[in-house]
mmCIF file of C-alpha atoms in Angstrom:
data_model
loop_
_atom_site.group_PDB
_atom_site.id
_atom_site.type_symbol
_atom_site.label_atom_id
_atom_site.label_comp_id
_atom_site.label_asym_id
_atom_site.label_seq_id
_atom_site.Cartn_x
_atom_site.Cartn_y
_atom_site.Cartn_z
ATOM 1 C CA MET L 161 37.505 14.369 -13.894
ATOM 2 C CA ALA L 162 37.993 12.296 -10.736
ATOM 3 C CA LEU L 163 37.242 8.981 -12.477
ATOM 4 C CA GLN L 164 40.678 8.527 -14.082
ATOM 5 C CA GLY L 165 41.866 5.928 -11.590
ATOM 6 C CA ASP L 166 38.714 3.877 -12.070
ATOM 7 C CA GLU L 167 39.086 3.353 -15.824
ATOM 8 C CA GLY L 168 39.991 -0.355 -15.629
ATOM 9 C CA LEU L 169 37.431 -1.152 -12.946
ATOM 10 C CA LEU L 170 34.619 0.583 -14.856
ATOM 11 C CA ARG L 171 35.541 -1.295 -18.041
ATOM 12 C CA THR L 172 35.609 -4.635 -16.201
ATOM 13 C CA LEU L 173 32.253 -3.966 -14.534
ATOM 14 C CA ALA L 174 30.742 -2.957 -17.893
ATOM 15 C CA LYS L 175 31.986 -6.176 -19.514
ATOM 16 C CA LYS L 176 30.722 -8.425 -16.714
ATOM 17 C CA CYS L 177 27.407 -6.645 -16.209
ATOM 18 C CA LYS L 178 24.295 -8.559 -17.326
ATOM 19 C CA ASP L 179 21.776 -5.724 -16.858
ATOM 20 C CA ALA L 180 21.611 -3.516 -19.973
ATOM 21 C CA ARG L 181 20.832 -0.235 -18.177
ATOM 22 C CA GLU L 182 23.563 -0.785 -15.619
ATOM 23 C CA LYS L 183 26.009 -1.648 -18.419
ATOM 24 C CA ILE L 184 25.230 1.678 -20.151
ATOM 25 C CA ARG L 185 25.980 3.554 -16.926
ATOM 26 C CA TYR L 186 29.342 1.807 -16.542
ATOM 27 C CA LEU L 187 30.233 2.405 -20.196
ATOM 28 C CA ALA L 188 29.318 6.085 -19.903
ATOM 29 C CA LEU L 189 31.498 6.521 -16.829
ATOM 30 C CA HIS L 190 34.263 4.549 -18.513
ATOM 31 C CA ALA L 191 34.152 7.067 -21.375
ATOM 32 C CA ILE L 192 34.340 9.930 -18.848
ATOM 33 C CA SER L 193 37.338 8.244 -17.197
ATOM 34 C CA LYS L 194 39.037 8.091 -20.624
ATOM 35 C CA GLY L 195 38.767 11.881 -20.869
ATOM 36 C CA TYR L 196 35.646 12.399 -22.986
ATOM 37 C CA THR L 197 33.487 15.375 -22.016
ATOM 38 C CA VAL L 198 30.233 15.004 -20.139
ATOM 39 C CA SER L 199 28.319 16.695 -22.968
ATOM 40 C CA LEU L 200 29.742 14.290 -25.587
ATOM 41 C CA VAL L 201 29.077 11.207 -23.441
ATOM 42 C CA ALA L 202 25.525 12.422 -22.728
ATOM 43 C CA GLU L 203 24.931 12.854 -26.455
ATOM 44 C CA VAL L 204 26.379 9.447 -27.347
ATOM 45 C CA PHE L 205 24.325 7.626 -24.691
ATOM 46 C CA CYS L 206 21.170 9.714 -25.344
ATOM 47 C CA VAL L 207 20.794 10.989 -21.776
ATOM 48 C CA ASP L 208 20.880 14.438 -20.195
ATOM 49 C CA GLU L 209 24.124 15.830 -18.847
ATOM 50 C CA ALA L 210 22.466 15.993 -15.422
ATOM 51 C CA THR L 211 21.995 12.226 -15.609
ATOM 52 C CA ILE L 212 25.713 11.716 -16.267
ATOM 53 C CA TYR L 213 26.549 13.959 -13.310
ATOM 54 C CA ARG L 214 24.169 11.938 -11.086
ATOM 55 C CA TRP L 215 25.878 8.710 -12.201
ATOM 56 C CA ILE L 216 29.300 10.203 -11.443
ATOM 57 C CA GLU L 217 28.186 11.302 -7.986
ATOM 58 C CA ARG L 218 26.603 7.932 -7.287
ATOM 59 C CA TRP L 219 29.811 6.173 -8.368
ATOM 60 C CA ARG L 220 31.876 8.375 -6.046
ATOM 61 C CA VAL L 221 29.598 7.697 -3.076
ATOM 62 C CA GLU L 222 28.459 4.087 -3.595
ATOM 63 C CA ARG L 223 30.939 2.644 -6.119
ATOM 64 C CA ASN L 224 27.916 0.921 -7.620
ATOM 65 C CA LEU L 225 25.555 1.797 -10.477
ATOM 66 C CA ALA L 226 23.064 -1.065 -10.160
ATOM 67 C CA ASP L 227 19.352 -0.283 -10.124
ATOM 68 C CA GLN L 228 17.975 0.200 -6.652
ATOM 69 C CA PRO L 229 15.298 -2.288 -5.590
ATOM 70 C CA ARG L 230 11.836 -0.908 -6.130
ATOM 71 C CA GLU L 231 8.327 -1.906 -5.313
ATOM 72 C CA GLY L 232 6.225 -3.783 -7.806
ATOM 73 C CA ARG L 233 2.754 -5.228 -7.899
ATOM 74 C CA PRO L 234 2.070 -7.367 -4.855
ATOM 75 C CA PRO L 235 2.032 -11.092 -5.629
ATOM 76 C CA LYS L 236 -1.346 -12.673 -6.421
ATOM 77 C CA LEU L 237 -0.631 -15.576 -4.078
ATOM 78 C CA ASP L 238 0.395 -14.795 -0.522
ATOM 79 C CA GLU L 239 2.133 -17.262 1.785
ATOM 80 C CA LYS L 240 -1.206 -18.531 3.111
ATOM 81 C CA ASP L 241 -2.376 -19.317 -0.444
ATOM 82 C CA LYS L 242 0.903 -21.069 -1.252
ATOM 83 C CA GLU L 243 0.595 -23.187 1.875
ATOM 84 C CA GLU L 244 -2.994 -24.046 0.905
ATOM 85 C CA ILE L 245 -1.812 -25.135 -2.561
ATOM 86 C CA ARG L 246 0.902 -27.266 -0.968
ATOM 87 C CA LYS L 247 -1.634 -28.992 1.309
ATOM 88 C CA LEU L 248 -4.130 -29.534 -1.525
ATOM 89 C CA VAL L 249 -1.498 -31.091 -3.773
ATOM 90 C CA GLU L 250 -0.056 -33.288 -1.020
ATOM 91 C CA GLU L 251 -3.553 -34.428 -0.012
ATOM 92 C CA ASN L 252 -4.520 -34.981 -3.688
ATOM 93 C CA ASP L 253 -8.250 -35.400 -3.063
ATOM 94 C CA PRO L 254 -10.070 -32.777 -5.171
ATOM 95 C CA LYS L 255 -13.479 -34.408 -4.586
ATOM 96 C CA ARG L 256 -13.191 -33.601 -0.889
ATOM 97 C CA HIS L 257 -13.166 -29.928 -1.883
ATOM 98 C CA GLY L 258 -16.075 -30.148 -4.308
ATOM 99 C CA VAL L 259 -13.983 -30.535 -7.457
ATOM 100 C CA ASN L 260 -14.951 -33.365 -9.805
ATOM 101 C CA ALA L 261 -11.434 -34.416 -10.743
ATOM 102 C CA SER L 262 -9.108 -37.307 -10.012
ATOM 103 C CA PHE L 263 -6.094 -35.105 -9.339
ATOM 104 C CA TRP L 264 -5.122 -31.479 -8.941
ATOM 105 C CA ASP L 265 -3.712 -29.672 -11.928
ATOM 106 C CA CYS L 266 -3.165 -25.969 -12.583
ATOM 107 C CA ARG L 267 -6.596 -25.604 -14.166
ATOM 108 C CA GLU L 268 -8.408 -27.237 -11.252
ATOM 109 C CA LEU L 269 -6.429 -25.239 -8.681
ATOM 110 C CA ARG L 270 -7.273 -22.020 -10.551
ATOM 111 C CA LEU L 271 -10.984 -22.939 -10.462
ATOM 112 C CA TYR L 272 -10.684 -23.824 -6.766
ATOM 113 C CA PHE L 273 -9.384 -20.320 -5.985
ATOM 114 C CA LEU L 274 -11.901 -18.710 -8.354
ATOM 115 C CA ARG L 275 -14.765 -20.329 -6.408
ATOM 116 C CA ARG L 276 -13.332 -18.727 -3.290
ATOM 117 C CA GLY L 277 -13.257 -15.270 -4.880
ATOM 118 C CA LYS L 278 -9.593 -15.122 -5.861
ATOM 119 C CA THR L 279 -8.684 -14.731 -9.534
ATOM 120 C CA VAL L 280 -5.357 -16.387 -10.293
ATOM 121 C CA SER L 281 -4.019 -17.507 -13.668
ATOM 122 C CA GLN L 282 -2.946 -21.063 -14.403
ATOM 123 C CA GLU L 283 0.545 -19.704 -15.108
ATOM 124 C CA THR L 284 0.710 -18.183 -11.609
ATOM 125 C CA ILE L 285 -0.313 -21.546 -10.139
ATOM 126 C CA ARG L 286 2.278 -23.318 -12.318
ATOM 127 C CA ARG L 287 5.053 -20.952 -11.163
ATOM 128 C CA CYS L 288 4.007 -21.428 -7.537
ATOM 129 C CA LEU L 289 4.108 -25.210 -7.892
ATOM 130 C CA LYS L 290 7.478 -25.051 -9.635
ATOM 131 C CA SER L 291 8.907 -22.876 -6.839
ATOM 132 C CA MET L 292 7.795 -25.578 -4.378
ATOM 133 C CA GLY L 293 9.767 -28.179 -6.310
ATOM 134 C CA ALA L 294 6.756 -29.775 -7.980
ATOM 135 C CA ARG L 295 7.146 -31.161 -11.469
ATOM 136 C CA TYR L 296 4.706 -32.131 -14.170
ATOM 137 C CA VAL L 297 3.665 -35.763 -14.262
ATOM 138 C CA LYS L 298 1.164 -36.882 -16.861
ATOM 139 C CA ALA L 299 -1.692 -38.352 -14.903
ATOM 140 C CA GLU L 300 -3.851 -41.235 -15.945
ATOM 141 C CA ILE L 301 -7.332 -39.818 -16.062
ATOM 142 C CA GLU L 302 -9.798 -41.594 -13.872
ATOM 143 C CA TYR L 303 -13.361 -40.340 -13.657
ATOM 144 C CA ALA L 304 -14.009 -39.723 -10.007
ATOM 145 C CA GLU L 305 -17.746 -40.363 -10.246
ATOM 146 C CA ALA L 306 -17.486 -43.428 -12.504
ATOM 147 C CA ASP L 307 -19.401 -46.466 -11.317
ATOM 148 C CA GLU L 308 -17.718 -49.665 -12.523
ATOM 149 C CA ASP L 309 -20.933 -51.724 -12.308
ATOM 150 C CA GLU L 310 -22.844 -49.167 -14.371
ATOM 151 C CA ARG L 311 -20.046 -49.105 -16.932
ATOM 152 C CA GLU L 312 -20.126 -52.899 -17.337
ATOM 153 C CA LYS L 313 -23.926 -52.886 -17.553
ATOM 154 C CA PHE L 314 -23.795 -50.225 -20.279
ATOM 155 C CA ALA L 315 -21.108 -52.137 -22.211
ATOM 156 C CA ARG L 316 -23.142 -55.397 -22.142
ATOM 157 C CA GLN L 317 -26.298 -53.608 -23.269
ATOM 158 C CA PHE L 318 -24.402 -51.749 -25.996
ATOM 159 C CA LEU L 319 -22.878 -54.962 -27.356
ATOM 160 C CA GLN L 320 -26.298 -56.686 -27.313
ATOM 161 C CA ASP L 321 -27.860 -53.772 -29.205
ATOM 162 C CA LEU L 322 -24.994 -53.791 -31.681
ATOM 163 C CA ALA L 323 -25.326 -57.559 -32.268
ATOM 164 C CA SER L 324 -29.077 -57.236 -32.889
ATOM 165 C CA LYS L 325 -28.523 -54.600 -35.601
ATOM 166 C CA PRO L 326 -25.844 -56.030 -37.943
ATOM 167 C CA ASP L 327 -25.866 -53.104 -40.421
ATOM 168 C CA SER L 328 -25.261 -50.492 -37.717
ATOM 169 C CA VAL L 329 -22.430 -48.007 -37.882
ATOM 170 C CA VAL L 330 -20.883 -46.865 -34.623
ATOM 171 C CA VAL L 331 -19.003 -43.594 -34.492
ATOM 172 C CA LEU L 332 -16.874 -42.906 -31.428
ATOM 173 C CA PHE L 333 -15.280 -39.576 -30.650
ATOM 174 C CA GLN L 334 -13.267 -38.196 -27.810
ATOM 175 C CA GLU L 335 -14.080 -34.850 -26.277
ATOM 176 C CA LEU L 336 -11.051 -32.704 -25.607
#
């Protein structure tokens, strides 16, 4: 067959190739270049002979056996959405947008889009943020609607009530 001169190149490409399907194509054509029959190579690689012939023809014409780019599902977030995420994160004022939070995180951004009729997973938001160069920083939680005066008033009253009932048991728990 006309692949004899390409034996070394096909072997090198097969060794360097990271894509498994592409590697199989190069190995199959390498076997053809070594003198094995198309029917034997097709049997060994579990493909039809017609497939081997298509690979040979493609190699002759393109000198490349990589998968052609193909269409996939359109992304959930378009460029406008990504720009909106960037602005929201840079602004970092969720309350301004009706979100009772001190900071934006993936969960809050997902809920923000959900309220606007767009279903996006937290993972999609995380990948978008990562592609923008954002990184995770553990935030100190601050309750946006907390009133410091009310908190102090409650604490004083609580301590007074506790002092007036010496046999009381107080159980504190944290909601997750």
